[in-house]
PDB file of C-alpha atoms (C1' of nucleotides) in Angstrom:
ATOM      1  CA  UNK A1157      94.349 131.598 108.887  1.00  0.00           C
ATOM      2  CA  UNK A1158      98.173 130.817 109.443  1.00  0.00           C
ATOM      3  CA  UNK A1159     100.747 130.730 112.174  1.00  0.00           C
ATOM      4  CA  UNK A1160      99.694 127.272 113.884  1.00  0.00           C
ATOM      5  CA  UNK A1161     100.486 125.042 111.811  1.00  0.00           C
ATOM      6  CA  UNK A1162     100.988 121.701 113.658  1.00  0.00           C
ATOM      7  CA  UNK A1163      97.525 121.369 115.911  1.00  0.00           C
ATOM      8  CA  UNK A1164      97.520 118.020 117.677  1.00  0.00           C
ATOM      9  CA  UNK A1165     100.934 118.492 118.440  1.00  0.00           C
ATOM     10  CA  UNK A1166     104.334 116.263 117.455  1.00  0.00           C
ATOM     11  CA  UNK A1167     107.619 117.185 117.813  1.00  0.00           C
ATOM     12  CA  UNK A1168     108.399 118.356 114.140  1.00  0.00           C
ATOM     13  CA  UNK A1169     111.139 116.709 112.761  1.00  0.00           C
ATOM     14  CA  UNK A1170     113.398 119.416 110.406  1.00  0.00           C
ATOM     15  CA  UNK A1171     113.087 116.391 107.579  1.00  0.00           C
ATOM     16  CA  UNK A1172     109.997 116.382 108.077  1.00  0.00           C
ATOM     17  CA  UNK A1173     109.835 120.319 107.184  1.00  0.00           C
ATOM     18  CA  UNK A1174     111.775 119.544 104.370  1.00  0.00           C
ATOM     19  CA  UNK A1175     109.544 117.207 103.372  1.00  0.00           C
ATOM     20  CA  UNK A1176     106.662 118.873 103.177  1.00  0.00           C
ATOM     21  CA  UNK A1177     108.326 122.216 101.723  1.00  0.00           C
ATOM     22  CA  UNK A1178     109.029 120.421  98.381  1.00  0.00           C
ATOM     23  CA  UNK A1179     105.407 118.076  98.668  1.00  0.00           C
ATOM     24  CA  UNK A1180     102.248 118.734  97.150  1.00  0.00           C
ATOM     25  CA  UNK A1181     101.163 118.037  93.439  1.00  0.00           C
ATOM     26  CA  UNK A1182     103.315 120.224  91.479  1.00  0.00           C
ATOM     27  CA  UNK A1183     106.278 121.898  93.751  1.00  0.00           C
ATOM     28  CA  UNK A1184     108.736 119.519  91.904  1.00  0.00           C
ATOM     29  CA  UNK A1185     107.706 120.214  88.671  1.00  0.00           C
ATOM     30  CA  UNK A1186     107.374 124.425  89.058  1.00  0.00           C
ATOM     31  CA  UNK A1187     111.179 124.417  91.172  1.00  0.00           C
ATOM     32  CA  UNK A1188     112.056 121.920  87.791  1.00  0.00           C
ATOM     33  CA  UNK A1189     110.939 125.039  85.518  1.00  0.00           C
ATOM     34  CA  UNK A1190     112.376 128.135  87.974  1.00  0.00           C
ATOM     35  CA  UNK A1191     116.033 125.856  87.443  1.00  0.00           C
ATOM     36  CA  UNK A1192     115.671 127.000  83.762  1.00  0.00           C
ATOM     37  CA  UNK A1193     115.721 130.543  84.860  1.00  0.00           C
ATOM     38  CA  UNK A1194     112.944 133.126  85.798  1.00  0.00           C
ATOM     39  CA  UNK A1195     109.244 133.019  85.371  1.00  0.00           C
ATOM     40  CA  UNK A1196     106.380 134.946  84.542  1.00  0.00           C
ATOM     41  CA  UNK A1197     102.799 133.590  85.997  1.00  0.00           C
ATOM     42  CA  UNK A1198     101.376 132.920  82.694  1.00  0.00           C
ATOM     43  CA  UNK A1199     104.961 130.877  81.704  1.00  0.00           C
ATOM     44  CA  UNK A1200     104.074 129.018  84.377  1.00  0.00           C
ATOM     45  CA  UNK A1201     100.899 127.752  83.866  1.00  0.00           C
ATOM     46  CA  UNK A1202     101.342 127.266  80.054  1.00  0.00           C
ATOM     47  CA  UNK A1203     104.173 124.957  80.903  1.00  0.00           C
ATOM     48  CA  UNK A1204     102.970 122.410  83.515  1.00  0.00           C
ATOM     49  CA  UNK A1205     100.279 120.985  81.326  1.00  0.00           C
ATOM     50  CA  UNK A1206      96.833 120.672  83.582  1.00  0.00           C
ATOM     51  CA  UNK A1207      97.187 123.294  86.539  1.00  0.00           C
ATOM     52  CA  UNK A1208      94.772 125.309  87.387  1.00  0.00           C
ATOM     53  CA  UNK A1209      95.687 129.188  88.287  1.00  0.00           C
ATOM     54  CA  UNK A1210      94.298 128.587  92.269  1.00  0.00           C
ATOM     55  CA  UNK A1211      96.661 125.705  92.445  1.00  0.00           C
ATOM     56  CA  UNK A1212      99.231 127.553  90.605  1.00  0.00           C
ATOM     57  CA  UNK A1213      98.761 130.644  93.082  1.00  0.00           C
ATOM     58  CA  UNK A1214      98.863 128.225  96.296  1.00  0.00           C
ATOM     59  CA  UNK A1215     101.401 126.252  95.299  1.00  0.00           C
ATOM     60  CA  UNK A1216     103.951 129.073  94.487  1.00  0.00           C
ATOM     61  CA  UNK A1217     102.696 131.107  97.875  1.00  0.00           C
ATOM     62  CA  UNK A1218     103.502 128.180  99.917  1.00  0.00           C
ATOM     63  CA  UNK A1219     106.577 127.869  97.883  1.00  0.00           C
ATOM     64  CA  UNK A1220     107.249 131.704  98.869  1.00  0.00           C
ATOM     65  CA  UNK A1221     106.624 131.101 102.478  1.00  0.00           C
ATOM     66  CA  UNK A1222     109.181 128.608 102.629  1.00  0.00           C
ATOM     67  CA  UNK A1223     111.762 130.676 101.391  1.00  0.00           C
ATOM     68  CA  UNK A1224     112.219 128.131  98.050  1.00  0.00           C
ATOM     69  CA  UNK A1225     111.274 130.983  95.378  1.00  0.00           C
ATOM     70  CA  UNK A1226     110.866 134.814  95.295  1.00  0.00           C
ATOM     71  CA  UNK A1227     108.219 136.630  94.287  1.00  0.00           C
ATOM     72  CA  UNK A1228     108.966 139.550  92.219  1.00  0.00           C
ATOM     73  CA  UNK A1229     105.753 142.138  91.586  1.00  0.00           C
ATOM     74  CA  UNK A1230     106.089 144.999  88.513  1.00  0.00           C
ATOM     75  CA  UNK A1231     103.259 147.565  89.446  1.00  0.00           C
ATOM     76  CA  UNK A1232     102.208 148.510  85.530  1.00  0.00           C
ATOM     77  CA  UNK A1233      99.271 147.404  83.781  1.00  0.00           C
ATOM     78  CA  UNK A1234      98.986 145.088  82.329  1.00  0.00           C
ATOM     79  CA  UNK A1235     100.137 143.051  85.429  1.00  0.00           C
ATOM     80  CA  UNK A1236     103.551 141.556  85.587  1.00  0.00           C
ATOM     81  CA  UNK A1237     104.603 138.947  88.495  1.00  0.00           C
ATOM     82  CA  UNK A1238     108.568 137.121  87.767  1.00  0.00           C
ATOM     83  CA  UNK A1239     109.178 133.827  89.832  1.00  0.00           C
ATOM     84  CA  UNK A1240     112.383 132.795  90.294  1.00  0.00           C
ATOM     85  CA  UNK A1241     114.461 130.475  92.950  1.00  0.00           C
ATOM     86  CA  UNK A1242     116.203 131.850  95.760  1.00  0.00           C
ATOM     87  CA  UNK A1243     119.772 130.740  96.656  1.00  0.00           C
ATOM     88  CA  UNK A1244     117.847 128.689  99.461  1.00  0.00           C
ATOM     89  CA  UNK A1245     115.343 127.012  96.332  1.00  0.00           C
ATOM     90  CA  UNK A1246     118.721 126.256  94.381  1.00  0.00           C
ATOM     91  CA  UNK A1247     120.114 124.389  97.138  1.00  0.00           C
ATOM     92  CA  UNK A1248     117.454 121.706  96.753  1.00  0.00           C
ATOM     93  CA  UNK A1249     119.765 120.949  93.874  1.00  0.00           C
ATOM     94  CA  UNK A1250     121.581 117.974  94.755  1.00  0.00           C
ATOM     95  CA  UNK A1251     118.217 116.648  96.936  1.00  0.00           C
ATOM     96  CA  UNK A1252     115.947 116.114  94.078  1.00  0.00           C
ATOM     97  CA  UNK A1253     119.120 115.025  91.692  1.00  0.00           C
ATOM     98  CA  UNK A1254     119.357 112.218  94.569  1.00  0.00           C
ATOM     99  CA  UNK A1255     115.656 111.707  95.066  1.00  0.00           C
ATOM    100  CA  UNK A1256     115.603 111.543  90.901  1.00  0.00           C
ATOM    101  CA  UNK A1257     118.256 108.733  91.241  1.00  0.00           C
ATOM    102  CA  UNK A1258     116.810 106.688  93.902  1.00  0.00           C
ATOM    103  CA  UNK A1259     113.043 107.385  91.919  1.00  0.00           C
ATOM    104  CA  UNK A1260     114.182 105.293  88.899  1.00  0.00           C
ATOM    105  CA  UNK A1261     115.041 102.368  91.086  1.00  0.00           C
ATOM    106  CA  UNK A1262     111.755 102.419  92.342  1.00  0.00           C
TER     107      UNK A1262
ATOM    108  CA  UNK B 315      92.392  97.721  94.396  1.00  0.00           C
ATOM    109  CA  UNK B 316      96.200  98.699  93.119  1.00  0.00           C
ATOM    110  CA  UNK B 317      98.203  98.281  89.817  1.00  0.00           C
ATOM    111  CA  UNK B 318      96.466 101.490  88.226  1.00  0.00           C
ATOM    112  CA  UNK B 319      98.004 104.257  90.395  1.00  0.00           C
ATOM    113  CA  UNK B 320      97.827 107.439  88.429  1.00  0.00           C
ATOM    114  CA  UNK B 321      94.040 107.508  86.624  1.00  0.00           C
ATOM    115  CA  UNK B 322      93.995 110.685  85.632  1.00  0.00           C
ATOM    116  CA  UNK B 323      97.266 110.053  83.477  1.00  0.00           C
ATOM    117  CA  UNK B 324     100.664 113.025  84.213  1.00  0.00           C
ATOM    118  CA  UNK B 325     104.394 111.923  82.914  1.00  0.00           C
ATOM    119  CA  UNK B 326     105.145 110.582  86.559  1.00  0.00           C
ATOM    120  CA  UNK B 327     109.087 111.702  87.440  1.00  0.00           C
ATOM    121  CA  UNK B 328     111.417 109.562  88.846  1.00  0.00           C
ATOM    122  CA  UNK B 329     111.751 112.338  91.788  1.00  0.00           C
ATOM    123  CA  UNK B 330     107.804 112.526  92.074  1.00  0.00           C
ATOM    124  CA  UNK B 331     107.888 108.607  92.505  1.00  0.00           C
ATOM    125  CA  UNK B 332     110.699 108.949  95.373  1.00  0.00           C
ATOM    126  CA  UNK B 333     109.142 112.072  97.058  1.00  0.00           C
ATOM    127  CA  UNK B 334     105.616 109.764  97.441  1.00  0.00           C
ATOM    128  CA  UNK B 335     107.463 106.487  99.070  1.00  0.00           C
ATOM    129  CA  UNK B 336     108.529 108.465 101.913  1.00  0.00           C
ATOM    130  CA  UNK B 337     105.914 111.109 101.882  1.00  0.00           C
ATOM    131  CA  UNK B 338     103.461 109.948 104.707  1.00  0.00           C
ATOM    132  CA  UNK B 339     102.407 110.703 107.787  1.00  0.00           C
ATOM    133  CA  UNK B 340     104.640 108.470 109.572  1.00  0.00           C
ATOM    134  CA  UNK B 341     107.040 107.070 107.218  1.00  0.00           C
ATOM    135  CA  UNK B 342     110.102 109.265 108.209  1.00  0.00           C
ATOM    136  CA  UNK B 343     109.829 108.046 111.606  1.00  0.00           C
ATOM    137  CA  UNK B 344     109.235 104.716 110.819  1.00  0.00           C
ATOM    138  CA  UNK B 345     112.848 104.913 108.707  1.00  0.00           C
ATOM    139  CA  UNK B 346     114.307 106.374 111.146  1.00  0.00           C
ATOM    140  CA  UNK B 347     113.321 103.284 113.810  1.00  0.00           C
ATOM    141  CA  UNK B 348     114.481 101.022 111.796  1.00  0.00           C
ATOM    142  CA  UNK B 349     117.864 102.701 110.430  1.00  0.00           C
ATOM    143  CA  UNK B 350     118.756 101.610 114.549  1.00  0.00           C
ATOM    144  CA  UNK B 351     118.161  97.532 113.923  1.00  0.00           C
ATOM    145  CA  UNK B 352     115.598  95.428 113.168  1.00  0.00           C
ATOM    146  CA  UNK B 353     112.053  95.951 115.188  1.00  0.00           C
ATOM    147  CA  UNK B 354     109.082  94.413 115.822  1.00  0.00           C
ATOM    148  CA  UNK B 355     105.496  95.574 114.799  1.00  0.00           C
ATOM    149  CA  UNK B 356     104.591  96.089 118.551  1.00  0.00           C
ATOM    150  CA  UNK B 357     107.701  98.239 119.523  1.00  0.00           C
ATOM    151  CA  UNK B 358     107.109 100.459 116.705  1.00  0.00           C
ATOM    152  CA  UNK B 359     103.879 101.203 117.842  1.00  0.00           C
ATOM    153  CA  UNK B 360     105.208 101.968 121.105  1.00  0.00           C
ATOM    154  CA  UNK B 361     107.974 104.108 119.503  1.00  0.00           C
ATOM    155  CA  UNK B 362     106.182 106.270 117.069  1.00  0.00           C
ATOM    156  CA  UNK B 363     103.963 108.340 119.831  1.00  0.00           C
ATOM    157  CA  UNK B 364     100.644 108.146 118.821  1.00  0.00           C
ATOM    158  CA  UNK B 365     100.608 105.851 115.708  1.00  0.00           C
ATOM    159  CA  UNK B 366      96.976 103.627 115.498  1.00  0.00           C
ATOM    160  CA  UNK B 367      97.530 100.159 114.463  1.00  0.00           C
ATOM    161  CA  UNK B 368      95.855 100.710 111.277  1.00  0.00           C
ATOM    162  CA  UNK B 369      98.693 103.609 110.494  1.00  0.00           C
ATOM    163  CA  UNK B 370     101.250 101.378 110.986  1.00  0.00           C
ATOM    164  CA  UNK B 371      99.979  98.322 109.231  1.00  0.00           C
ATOM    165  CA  UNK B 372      99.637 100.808 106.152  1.00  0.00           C
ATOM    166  CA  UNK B 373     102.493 102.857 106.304  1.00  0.00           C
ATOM    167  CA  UNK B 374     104.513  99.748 106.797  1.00  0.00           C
ATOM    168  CA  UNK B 375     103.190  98.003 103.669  1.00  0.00           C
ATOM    169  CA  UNK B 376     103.552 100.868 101.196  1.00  0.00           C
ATOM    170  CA  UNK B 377     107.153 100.898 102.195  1.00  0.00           C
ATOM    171  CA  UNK B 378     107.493  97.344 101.595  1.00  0.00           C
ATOM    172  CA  UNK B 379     105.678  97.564  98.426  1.00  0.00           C
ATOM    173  CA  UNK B 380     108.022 100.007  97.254  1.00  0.00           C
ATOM    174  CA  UNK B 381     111.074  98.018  98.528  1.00  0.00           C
ATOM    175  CA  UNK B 382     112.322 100.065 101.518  1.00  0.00           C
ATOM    176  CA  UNK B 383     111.568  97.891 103.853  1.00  0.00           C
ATOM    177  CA  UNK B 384     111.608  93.927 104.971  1.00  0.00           C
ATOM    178  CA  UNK B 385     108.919  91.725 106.863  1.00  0.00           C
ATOM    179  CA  UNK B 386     109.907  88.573 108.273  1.00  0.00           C
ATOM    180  CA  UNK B 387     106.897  86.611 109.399  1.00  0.00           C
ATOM    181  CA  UNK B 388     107.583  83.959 112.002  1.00  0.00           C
ATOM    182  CA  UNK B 389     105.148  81.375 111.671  1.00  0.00           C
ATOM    183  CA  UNK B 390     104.044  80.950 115.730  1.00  0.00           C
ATOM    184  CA  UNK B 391     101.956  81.464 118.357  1.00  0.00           C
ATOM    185  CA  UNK B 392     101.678  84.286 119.397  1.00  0.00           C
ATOM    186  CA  UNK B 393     102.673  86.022 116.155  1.00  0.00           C
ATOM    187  CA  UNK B 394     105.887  87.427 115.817  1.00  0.00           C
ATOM    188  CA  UNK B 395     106.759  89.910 112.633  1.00  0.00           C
ATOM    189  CA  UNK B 396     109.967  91.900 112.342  1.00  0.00           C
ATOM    190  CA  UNK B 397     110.384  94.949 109.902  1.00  0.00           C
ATOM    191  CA  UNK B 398     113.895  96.030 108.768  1.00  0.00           C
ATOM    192  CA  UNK B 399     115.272  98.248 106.438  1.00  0.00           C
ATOM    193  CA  UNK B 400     116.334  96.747 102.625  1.00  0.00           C
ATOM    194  CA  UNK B 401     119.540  98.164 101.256  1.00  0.00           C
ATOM    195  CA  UNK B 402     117.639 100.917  98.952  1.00  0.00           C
ATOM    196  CA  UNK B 403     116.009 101.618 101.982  1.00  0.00           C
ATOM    197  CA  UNK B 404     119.218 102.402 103.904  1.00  0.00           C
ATOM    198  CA  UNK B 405     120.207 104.467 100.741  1.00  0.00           C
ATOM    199  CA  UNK B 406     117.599 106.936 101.746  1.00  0.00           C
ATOM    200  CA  UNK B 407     120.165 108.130 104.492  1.00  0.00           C
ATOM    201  CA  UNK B 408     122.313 110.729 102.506  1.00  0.00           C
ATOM    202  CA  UNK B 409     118.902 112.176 100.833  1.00  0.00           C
ATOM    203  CA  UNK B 410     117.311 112.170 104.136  1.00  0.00           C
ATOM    204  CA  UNK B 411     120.005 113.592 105.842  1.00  0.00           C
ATOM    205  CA  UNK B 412     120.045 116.273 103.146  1.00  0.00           C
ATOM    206  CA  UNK B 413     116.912 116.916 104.004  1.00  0.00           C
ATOM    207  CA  UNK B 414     117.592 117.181 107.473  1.00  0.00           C
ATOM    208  CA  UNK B 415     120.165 119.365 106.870  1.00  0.00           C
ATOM    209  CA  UNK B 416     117.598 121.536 104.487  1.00  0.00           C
ATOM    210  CA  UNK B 417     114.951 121.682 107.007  1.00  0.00           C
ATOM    211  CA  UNK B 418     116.875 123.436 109.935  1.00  0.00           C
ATOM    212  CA  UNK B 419     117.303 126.496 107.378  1.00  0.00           C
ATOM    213  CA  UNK B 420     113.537 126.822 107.305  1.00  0.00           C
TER     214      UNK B 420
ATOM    215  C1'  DC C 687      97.636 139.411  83.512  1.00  0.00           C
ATOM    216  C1'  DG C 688      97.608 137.550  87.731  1.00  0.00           C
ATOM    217  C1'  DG C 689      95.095 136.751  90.736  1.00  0.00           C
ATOM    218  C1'  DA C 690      90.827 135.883  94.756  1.00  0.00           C
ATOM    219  C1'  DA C 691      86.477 133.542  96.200  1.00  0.00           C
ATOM    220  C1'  DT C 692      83.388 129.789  96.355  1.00  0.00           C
ATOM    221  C1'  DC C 693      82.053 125.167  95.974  1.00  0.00           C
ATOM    222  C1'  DC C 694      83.018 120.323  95.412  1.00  0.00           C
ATOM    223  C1'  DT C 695      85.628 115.834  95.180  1.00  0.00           C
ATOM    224  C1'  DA C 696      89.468 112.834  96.352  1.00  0.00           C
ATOM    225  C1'  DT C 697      92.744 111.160  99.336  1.00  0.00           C
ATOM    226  C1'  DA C 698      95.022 110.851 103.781  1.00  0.00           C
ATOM    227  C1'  DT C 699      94.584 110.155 108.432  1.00  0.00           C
ATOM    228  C1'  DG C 700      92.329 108.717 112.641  1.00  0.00           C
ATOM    229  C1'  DA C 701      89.023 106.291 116.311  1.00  0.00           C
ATOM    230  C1'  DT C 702      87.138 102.230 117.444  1.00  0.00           C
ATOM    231  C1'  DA C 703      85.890  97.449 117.588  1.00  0.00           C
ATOM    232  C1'  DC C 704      86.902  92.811 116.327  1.00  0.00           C
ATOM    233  C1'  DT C 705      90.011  88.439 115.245  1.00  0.00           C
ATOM    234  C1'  DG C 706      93.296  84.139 114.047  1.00  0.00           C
TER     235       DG C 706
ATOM    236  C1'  DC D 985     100.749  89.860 118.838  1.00  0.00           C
ATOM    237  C1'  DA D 986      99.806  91.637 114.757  1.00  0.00           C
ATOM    238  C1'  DG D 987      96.810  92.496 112.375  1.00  0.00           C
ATOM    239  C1'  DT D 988      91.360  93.665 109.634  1.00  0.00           C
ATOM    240  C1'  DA D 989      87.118  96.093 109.017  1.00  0.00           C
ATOM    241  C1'  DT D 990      84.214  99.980 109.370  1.00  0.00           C
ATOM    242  C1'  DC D 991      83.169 104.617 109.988  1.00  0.00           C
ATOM    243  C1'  DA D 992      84.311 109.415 110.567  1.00  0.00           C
ATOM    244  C1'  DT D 993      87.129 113.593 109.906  1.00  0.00           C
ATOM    245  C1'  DA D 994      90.806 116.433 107.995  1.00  0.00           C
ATOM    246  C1'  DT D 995      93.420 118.095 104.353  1.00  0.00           C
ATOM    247  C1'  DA D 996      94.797 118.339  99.474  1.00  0.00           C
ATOM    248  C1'  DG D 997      93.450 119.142  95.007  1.00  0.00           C
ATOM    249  C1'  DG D 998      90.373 120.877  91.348  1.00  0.00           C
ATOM    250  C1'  DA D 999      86.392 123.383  88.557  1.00  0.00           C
ATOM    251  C1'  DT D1000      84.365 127.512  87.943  1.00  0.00           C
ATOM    252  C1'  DT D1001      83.320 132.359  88.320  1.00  0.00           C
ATOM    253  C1'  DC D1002      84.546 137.043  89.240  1.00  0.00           C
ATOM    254  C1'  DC D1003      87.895 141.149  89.624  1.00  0.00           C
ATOM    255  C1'  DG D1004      91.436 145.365  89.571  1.00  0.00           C
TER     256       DG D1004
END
DNA sequence: CGGAATCCTATATGATACTG
DNA sequence: CAGTATCATATAGGATTCCG
């Protein structure tokens, strides 16, 4: 269920990649919350109002996969799972400061 | 059928807004088309590989409905419409370059 | 606590045919 | 030439239930 990505074929555009690394319904809002510092799960979810765990899960996975946020997993029980950005995730910094800028003359 | 985007009510962020004018299946190319002059509907279609009519016509009116883009309608037969890019529309290039830039490292 | 699995709806994208 | 209109499919997003 991964590893081809692009079906139809295009020639993938790295802005394009970029694009759609920091798209979908609440990227911008959890990378907004990992700026404050790190992040349990549960943090998370209590603090963008609405989202469901699933979309929480996928969102942070894909999130992952890109190489935006790491994933850090303490084997105890309870469960304990710490999100946080990676120096890659941080260096969407001055992207979504622009995008923010251009966004309120929209 | 428009003035009442977001029904199921979110505080919509300025970044959000920007992310969704150029998020699109086509839209990046389209920019980047148009960032070399001004072009006409027909020779973007036969620029962007692939692109149905209906794609373009829609693509191409979001971005004018969110003021990245220009039509010019010359009033003849045939038809003749040009699309350019507005001046916020050519200040996407350092955020798109950024992004450019962003998506080689992934 | 932090998920996974299943089912369902909404939105985006695409193929195709027609038109002033 | 530059569109519209209609129909179909693909993908994103969400509600709910179950689990180690």
């Amino acid at each position: 269920m991964e590893a081809k990505s692009q079906s139809h074929e295009r020639k993938t555009c790295p802005a394009e990649t970029a694009l759609k690394a920091i798209s979908g319904r609440w990227k911008l809002f959890i990378w907004g919350e990992l700026l404050t510092g790190v992040k349990r799960f549960g943090e998370l979810q209590r603090s963008l109002n609405g989202i469901t765990q699933k979309m929480l899960t996928q969102q942070l996975r894909e999130m992952e996969e890109d190489g935006i946020i790491h994933r850090e997993v303490y084997l105890q029980i309870p469960p304990k799972v710490e999100y946080s950005l990676t120096p890659l995730g941080e260096s969407l910094k001055p992207i979504i400061d622009a995008m923010h800028e251009f966004g309120t003359q929209l």
